[in-house]
Coordinates of C-alpha atoms in Angstrom, one line a residue:
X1 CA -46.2 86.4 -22.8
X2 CA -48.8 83.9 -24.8
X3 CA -48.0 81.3 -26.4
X4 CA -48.0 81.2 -30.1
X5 CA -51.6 79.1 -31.2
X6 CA -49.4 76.5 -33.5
X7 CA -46.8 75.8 -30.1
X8 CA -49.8 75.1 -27.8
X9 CA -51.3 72.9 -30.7
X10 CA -47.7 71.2 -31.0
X11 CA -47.7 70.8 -27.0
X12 CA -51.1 69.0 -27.2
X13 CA -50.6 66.6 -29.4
X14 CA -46.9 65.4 -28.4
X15 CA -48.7 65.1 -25.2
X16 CA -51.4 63.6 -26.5
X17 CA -48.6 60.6 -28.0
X18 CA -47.5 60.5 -25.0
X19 CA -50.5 59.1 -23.2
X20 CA -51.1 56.8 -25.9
X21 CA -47.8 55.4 -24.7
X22 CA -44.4 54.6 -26.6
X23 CA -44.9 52.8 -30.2
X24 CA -42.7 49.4 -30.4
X25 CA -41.4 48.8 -33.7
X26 CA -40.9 44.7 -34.3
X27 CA -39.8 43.6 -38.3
X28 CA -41.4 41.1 -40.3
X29 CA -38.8 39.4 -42.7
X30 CA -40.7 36.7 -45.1
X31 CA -40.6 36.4 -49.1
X32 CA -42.9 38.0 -51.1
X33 CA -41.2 38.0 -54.1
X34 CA -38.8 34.7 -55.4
X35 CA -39.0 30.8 -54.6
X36 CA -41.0 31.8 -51.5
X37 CA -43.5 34.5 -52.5
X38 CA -46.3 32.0 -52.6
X39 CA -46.1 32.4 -48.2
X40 CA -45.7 35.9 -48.0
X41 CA -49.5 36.9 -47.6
X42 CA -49.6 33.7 -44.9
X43 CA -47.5 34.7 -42.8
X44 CA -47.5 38.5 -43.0
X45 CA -51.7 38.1 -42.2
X46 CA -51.3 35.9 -39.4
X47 CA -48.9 38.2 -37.8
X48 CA -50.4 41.2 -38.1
X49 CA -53.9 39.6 -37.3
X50 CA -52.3 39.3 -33.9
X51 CA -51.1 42.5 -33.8
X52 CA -54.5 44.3 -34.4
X53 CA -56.1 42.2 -31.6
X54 CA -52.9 42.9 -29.2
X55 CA -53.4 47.0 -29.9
X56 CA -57.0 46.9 -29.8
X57 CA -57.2 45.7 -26.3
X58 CA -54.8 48.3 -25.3
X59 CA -51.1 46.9 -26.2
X60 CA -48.3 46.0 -24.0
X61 CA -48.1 48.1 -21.0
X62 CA -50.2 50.6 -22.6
X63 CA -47.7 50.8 -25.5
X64 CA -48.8 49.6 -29.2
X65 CA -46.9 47.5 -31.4
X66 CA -45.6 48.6 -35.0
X67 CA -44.9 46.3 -37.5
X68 CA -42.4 46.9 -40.3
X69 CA -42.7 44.5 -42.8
X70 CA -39.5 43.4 -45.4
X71 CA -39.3 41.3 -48.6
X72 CA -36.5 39.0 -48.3
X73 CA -37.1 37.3 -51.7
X74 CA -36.7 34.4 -50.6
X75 CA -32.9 35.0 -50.9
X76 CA -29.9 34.7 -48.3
X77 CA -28.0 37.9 -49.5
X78 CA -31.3 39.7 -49.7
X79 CA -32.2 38.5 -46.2
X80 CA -28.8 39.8 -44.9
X81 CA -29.5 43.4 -45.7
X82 CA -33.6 43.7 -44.8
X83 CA -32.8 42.0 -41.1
X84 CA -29.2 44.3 -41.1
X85 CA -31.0 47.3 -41.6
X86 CA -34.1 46.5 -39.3
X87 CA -31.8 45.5 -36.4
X88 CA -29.0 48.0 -37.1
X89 CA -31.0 51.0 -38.4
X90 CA -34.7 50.9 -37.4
X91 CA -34.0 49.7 -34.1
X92 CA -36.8 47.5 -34.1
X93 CA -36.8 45.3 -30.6
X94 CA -37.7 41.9 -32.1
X95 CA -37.5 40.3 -35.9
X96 CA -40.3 37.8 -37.1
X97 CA -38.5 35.3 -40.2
X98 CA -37.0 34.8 -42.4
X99 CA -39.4 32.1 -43.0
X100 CA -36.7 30.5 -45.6
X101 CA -34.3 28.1 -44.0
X102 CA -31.3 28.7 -46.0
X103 CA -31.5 32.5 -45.2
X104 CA -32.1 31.8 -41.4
X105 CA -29.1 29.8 -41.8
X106 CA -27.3 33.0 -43.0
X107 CA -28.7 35.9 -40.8
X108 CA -29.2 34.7 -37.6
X109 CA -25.9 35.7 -36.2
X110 CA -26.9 39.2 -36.9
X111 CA -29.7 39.1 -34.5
X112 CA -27.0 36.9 -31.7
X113 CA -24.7 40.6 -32.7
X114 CA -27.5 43.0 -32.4
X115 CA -29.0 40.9 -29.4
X116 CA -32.1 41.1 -30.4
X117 CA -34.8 37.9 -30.4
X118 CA -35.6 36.0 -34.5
X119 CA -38.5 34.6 -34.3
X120 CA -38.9 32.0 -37.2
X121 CA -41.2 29.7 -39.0
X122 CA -38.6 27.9 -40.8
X123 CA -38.4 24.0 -40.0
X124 CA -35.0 23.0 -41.0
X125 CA -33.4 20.9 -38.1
X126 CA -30.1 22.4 -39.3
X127 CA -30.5 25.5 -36.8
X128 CA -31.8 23.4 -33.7
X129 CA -30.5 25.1 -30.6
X130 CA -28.7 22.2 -30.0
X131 CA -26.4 22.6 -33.3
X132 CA -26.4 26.0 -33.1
X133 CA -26.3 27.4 -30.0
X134 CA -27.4 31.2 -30.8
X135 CA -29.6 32.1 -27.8
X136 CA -31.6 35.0 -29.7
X137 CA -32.8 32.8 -32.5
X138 CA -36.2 31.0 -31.6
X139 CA -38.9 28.6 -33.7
X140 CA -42.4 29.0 -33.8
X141 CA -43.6 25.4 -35.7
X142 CA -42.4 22.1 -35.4
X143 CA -39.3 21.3 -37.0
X144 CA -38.6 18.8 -40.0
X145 CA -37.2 16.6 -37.4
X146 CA -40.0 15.4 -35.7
X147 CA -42.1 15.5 -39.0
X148 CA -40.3 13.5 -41.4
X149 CA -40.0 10.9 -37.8
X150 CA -43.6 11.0 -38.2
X151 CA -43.6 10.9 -42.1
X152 CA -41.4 8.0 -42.2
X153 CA -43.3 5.9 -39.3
X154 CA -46.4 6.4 -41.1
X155 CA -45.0 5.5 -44.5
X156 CA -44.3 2.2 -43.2
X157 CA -46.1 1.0 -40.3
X158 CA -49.4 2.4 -42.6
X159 CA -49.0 2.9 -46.0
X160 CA -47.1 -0.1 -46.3
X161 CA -44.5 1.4 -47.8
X162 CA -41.5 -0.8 -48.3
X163 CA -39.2 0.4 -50.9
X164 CA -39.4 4.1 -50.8
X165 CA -38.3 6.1 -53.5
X166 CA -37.5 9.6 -52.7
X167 CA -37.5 13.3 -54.6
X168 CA -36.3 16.0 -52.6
X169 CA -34.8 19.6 -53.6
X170 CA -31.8 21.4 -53.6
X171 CA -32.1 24.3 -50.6
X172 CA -31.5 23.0 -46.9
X173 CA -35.2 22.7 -46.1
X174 CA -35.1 20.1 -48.6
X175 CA -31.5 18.5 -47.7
X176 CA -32.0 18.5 -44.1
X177 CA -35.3 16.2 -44.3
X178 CA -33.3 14.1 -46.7
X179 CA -31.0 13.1 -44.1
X180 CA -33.9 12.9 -41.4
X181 CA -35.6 10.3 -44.0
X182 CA -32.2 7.9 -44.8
X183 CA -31.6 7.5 -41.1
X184 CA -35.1 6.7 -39.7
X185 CA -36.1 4.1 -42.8
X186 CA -33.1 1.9 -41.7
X187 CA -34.9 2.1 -38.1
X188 CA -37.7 0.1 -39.9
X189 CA -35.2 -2.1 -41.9
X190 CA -36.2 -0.8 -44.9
X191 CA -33.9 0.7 -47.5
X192 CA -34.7 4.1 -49.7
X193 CA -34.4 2.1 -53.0
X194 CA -33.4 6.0 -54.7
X195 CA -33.2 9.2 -54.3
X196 CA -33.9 11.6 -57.3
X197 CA -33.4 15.3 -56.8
X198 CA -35.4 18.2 -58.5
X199 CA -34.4 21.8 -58.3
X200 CA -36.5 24.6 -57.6
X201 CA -38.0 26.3 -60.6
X202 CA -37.9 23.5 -62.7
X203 CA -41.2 22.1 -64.5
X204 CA -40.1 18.8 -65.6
X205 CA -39.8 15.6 -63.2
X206 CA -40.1 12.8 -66.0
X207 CA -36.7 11.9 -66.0
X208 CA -36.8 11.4 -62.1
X209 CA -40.1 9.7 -61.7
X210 CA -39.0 6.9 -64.5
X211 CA -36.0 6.2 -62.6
X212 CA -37.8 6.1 -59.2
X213 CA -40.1 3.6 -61.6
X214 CA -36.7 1.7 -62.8
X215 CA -35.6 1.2 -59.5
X216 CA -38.9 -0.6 -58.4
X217 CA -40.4 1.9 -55.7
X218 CA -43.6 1.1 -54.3
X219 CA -44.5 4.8 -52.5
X220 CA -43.1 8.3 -53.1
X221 CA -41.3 10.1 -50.5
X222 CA -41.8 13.9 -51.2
X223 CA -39.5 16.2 -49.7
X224 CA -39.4 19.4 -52.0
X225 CA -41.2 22.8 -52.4
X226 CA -44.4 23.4 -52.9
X227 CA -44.6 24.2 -57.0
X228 CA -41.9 21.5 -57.4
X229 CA -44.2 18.9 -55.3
X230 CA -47.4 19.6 -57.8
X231 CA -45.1 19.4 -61.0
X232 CA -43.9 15.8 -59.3
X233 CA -47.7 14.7 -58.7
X234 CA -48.8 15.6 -61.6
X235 CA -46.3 13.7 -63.9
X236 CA -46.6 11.4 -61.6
X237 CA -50.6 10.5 -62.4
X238 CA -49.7 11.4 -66.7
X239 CA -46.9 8.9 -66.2
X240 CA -49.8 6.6 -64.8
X241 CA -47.7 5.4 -62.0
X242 CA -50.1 4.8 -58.5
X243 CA -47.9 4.1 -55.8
X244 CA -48.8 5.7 -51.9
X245 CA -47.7 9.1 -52.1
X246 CA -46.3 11.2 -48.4
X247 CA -44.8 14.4 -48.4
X248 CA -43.5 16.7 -45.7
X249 CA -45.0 20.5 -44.8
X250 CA -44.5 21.8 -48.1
X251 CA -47.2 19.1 -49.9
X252 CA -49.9 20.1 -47.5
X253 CA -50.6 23.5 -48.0
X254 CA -52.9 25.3 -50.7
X255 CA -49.7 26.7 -52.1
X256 CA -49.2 22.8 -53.5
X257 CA -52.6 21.6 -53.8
X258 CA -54.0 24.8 -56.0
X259 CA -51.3 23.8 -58.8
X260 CA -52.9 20.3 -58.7
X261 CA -56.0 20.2 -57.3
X262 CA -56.8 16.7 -59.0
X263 CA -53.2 14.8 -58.7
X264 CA -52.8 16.0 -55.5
X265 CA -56.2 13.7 -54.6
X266 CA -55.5 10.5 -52.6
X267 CA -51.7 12.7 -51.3
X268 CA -50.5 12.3 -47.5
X269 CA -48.7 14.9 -45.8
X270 CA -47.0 15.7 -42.6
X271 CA -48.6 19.5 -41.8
X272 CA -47.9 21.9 -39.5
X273 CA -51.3 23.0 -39.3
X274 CA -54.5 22.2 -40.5
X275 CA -57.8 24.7 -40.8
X276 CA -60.4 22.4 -40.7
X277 CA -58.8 21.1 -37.1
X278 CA -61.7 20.7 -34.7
X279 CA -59.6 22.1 -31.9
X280 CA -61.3 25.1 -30.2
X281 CA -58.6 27.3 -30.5
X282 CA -58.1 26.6 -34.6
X283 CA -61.5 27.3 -35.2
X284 CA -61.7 30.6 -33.8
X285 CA -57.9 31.8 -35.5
X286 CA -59.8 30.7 -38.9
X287 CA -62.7 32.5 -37.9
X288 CA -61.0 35.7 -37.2
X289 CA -58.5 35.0 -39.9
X290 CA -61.1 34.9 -42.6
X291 CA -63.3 38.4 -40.8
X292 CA -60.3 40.2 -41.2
X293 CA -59.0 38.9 -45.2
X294 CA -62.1 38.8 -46.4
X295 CA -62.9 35.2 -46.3
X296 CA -59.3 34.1 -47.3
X297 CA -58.5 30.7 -45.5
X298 CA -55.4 30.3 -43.6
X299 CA -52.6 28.2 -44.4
X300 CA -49.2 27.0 -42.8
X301 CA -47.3 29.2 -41.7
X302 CA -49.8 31.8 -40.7
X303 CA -50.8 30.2 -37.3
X304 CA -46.7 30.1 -36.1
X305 CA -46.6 34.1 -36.6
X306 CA -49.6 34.7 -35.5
X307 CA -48.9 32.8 -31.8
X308 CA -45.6 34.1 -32.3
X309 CA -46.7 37.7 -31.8
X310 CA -48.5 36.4 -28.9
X311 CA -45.7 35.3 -27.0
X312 CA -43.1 38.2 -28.0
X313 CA -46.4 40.2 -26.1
X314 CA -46.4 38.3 -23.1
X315 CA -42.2 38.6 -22.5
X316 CA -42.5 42.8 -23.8
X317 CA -44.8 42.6 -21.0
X318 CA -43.0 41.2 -18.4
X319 CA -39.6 42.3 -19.1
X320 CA -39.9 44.9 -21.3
X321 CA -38.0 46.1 -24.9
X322 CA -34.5 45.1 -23.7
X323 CA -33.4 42.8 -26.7
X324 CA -31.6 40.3 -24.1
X325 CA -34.0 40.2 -21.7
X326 CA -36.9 39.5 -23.9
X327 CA -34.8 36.7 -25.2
X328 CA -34.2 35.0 -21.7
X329 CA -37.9 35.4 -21.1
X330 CA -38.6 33.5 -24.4
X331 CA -36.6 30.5 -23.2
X332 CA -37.1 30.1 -19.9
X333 CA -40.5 32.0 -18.8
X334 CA -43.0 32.0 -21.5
X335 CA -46.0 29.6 -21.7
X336 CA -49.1 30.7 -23.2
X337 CA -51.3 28.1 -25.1
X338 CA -52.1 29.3 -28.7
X339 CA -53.3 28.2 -32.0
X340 CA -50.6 25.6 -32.0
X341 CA -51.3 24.5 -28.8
X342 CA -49.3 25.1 -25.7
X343 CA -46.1 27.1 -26.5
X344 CA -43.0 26.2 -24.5
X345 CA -39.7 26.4 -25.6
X346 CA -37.8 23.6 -25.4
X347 CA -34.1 22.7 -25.5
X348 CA -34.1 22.8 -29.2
X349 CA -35.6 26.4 -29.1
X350 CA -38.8 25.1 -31.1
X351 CA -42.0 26.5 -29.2
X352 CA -43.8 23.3 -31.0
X353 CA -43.7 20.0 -32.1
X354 CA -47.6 19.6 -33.0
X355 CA -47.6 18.0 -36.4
X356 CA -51.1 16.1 -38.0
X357 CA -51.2 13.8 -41.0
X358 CA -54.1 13.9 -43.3
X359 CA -54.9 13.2 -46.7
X360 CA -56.1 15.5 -49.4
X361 CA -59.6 14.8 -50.5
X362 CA -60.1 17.1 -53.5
X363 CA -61.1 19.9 -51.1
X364 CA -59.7 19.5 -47.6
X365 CA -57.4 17.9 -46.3
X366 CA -59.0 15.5 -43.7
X367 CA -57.0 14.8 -40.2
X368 CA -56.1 11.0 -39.9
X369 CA -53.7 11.9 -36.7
X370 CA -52.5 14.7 -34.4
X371 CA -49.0 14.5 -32.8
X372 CA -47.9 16.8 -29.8

C-alpha cells in the first residue's frame, strides 16, 4: 500500500524538526509601554543579540532558543499576568525581567511557585538574596547597594560634597537608594541637609530645587528616573543654581541625557555600564550591537540581558531545561566572563557588582573610575 504524497511530505518535515533539535522557549518581561518604555528596545536588543549569536553557532545541545517577548508596562499588576501566563501557560523554561524593581518585588514568587529561574536587571537592594531568600530569582547588574556606596564615597571624598541635598522618586528603585544614601553619608560625618521627593511623570521640580537652595546644599544627590532626573537638571541650570551634581544608574544613560543634552553637561553618575569602555570585551558587544541595530548605540541595561542569555546557555547546557536544576547551576556552577566582566553569583544572587563613574561631556560620558 503507498503512502499518500502529502503524509510522506508531513513525515519529512517533522523529521526534518527533529534533527534540528527541540526549540526552547525562554520569556522576556521588560516595559515597553509606561514609566519604563524608554528601556524596552535596550534590553529586548541586548537579549536577543545573544540569542542570534547562541543559535547561529548551533544552540544548546543542538537545540535553539525561542524568545517570547512581553510588555509589562512598567506596572506590578501587569507584570503579574505576562510572567503568570509565560510560566504557567507557555511553559517557557527560564524568564528574563521584569527590569522594574517594584514589579520584581511582586512576581518573583511566581517563578519560586513555577520553579523556574528570573533573571533580572533591576538594581533595587530590596530583593538581595539575603532579604529575600527566593532561590529562582537571580540579578544580572550590580545592585543600588554597591552604587550609591560608591556614589556617596565619591560625593565626598571628591566632589567635596558636604551638605548634600537629595531628590529621589517615589517607586522602590528610588526609595531603596534613599536609604542606601542616609546611612553611608553619616559614615563620612556628613549630614543630608534635605531630602525633596519628585514623582514620576511630573514636569516641574522648582518647588523642590528652592528648598534644596533654602536649606544651603552645596551638591545634588540624584536618585530618580531618568525623565524626572533631566526635568531636575534642567531647572536646576534655569534656576541658575551650580552646585556638583551625582546621580545613580538612572542619570547616566541616553534615556536621561537625550532630554537634556546641555544641563546634563558637567553631571556625575554611578553607571552600570558604559559603551565607550576601553575593555576588550565592551568594544566588541558595541560593535556587534550597533551591526545588528543599525548603528544604534547600547545603553544600560542591554549588556546585563545580553550576558544574561549567555549564562542561562551555559547551565541549559550542562544541566539541561529542568527549571530547578538550571537554577542550582546558576548559583553554584556558572562562571563565564562576559561584557560585564566575570559573572559569578554571589551570596546576594547579583552576577555583578562592576559599577564606573564618569561624567557627561556633552557627548559621552568619559570614565573617571571602574569598580569590580
Amino acid at each position: 500500500m503507498k503512502l499518500n504524497k502529502v503524509l510522506v511530505l508531513a513525515i519529512v518535515l517533522l523529521l526534518g524538526v527533529a534533527a534540528l533539535g527541540a526549540t526552547i522557549k525562554i520569556a522576556l518581561v521588560a516595559p515597553f509601554t509606561g514609566l519604563g518604555s524608554i528601556l524596552g528596545d535596550y534590553i529586548k536588543m541586548g537579549a536577543q543579540l545573544a540569542l542570534e549569536e547562541i543559535n547561529a553557532a548551533g544552540g544548546i545541545n543542538g537545540n535553539m532558543l525561542e524568545m517570547l517577548v512581553y510588555d509589562d508596562a512598567a506596572n506590578p499588576s501587569t507584570a503579574a499576568n505576562v510572567v503568570r501566563r509565560a510560566l504557567f501557560q507557555d511553559n517557557v523554561v527560564a524568564v528574563f525581567g521584569p527590569n522594574m524593581s517594584s514589579a520584581v518585588i511582586g512576581v518573583h514568587p511566581l517563578a519560586q511557585q513555577a520553579k523556574i529561574p528570573m533573571l533580572v536587571g533591576a538594581t533595587s537592594p530590596s530583593f538581595r538574596y539575603t532579604k529575600i531568600p527566593n532561590d529562582f530569582l537571580f540579578r544580572l547588574r550590580a545592585d543600588d547597594e554597591v552604587k550609591v556606596v560608591q556614589l556617596v564615597k565619591y560625593a565626598v571624598e571628591v566632589l567635596g560634597i558636604k551638605k548634600p541635598g537629595v531628590i529621589y522618586g517615589s517607586t522602590d528603585y528610588c526609595l531603596a537608594a534613599l536609604e542606601v544614601a542616609k546611612a553611608e553619608f553619616p559614615k563620612y560625618g556628613v549630614e543630608i541637609v534635605a531630602m525633596e521627593q519628585i514623582k514620576e511623570g511630573d514636569k516641574d521640580a522648582t518647588g523642590q530645587l528652592l528648598k534644596l537652595k533654602n536649606a544651603g546644599f552645596d551638591g545634588l544627590i540624584g536618585l530618580t528616573h531618568e525623565s524626572e532626573a533631566a526635568v531636575t537638571v534642567n531647572q536646576l541650570r534655569q534656576l541658575q543654581i551650580d552646585v556638583p551634581i551625582i546621580g545613580f544608574s538612572a542619570w547616566g544613560v541616553p534615556a536621561f541625557t537625550d532630554l537634556a543634552p546641555e544641563a546634563a553637561i558637567g553631571v556625575y553618575s554611578v553607571q552600570g555600564f558604559n559603551p565607550v569602555d576601553p575593555d576588550p570585551a565592551v568594544v566588541a558587544f558595541v560593535e556587534a550591537y550597533k551591526a545588528r541595530w543599525d548603528g544604534k548605540e547600547p545603553s544600560d541595561p542591554a549588556q546585563a540581558y545580553y550576558d544574561g542569555m549567555y549564562l542561562l546557555a551555559e547551565a541549559i547546557k550542562n544541566v539541561g531545561t529542568d527549571g530547578t536544576k538550571i537554577a542550582q547551576y546558576l548559583a553554584t556552577k556558572a562562571n563565564i566572563f562576559g561584557v560585564q566582566g566575570e559573572l559569578k553569583c554571589d551570596e546576594h544572587h547579583n552576577f555583578t557588582n562592576v559599577c564606573l563613574i564618569s561624567q557627561f561631556d556633552g557627548k559621552d560620558w568619559r570614565i573617571i573610575n571602574k569598580m569590580f
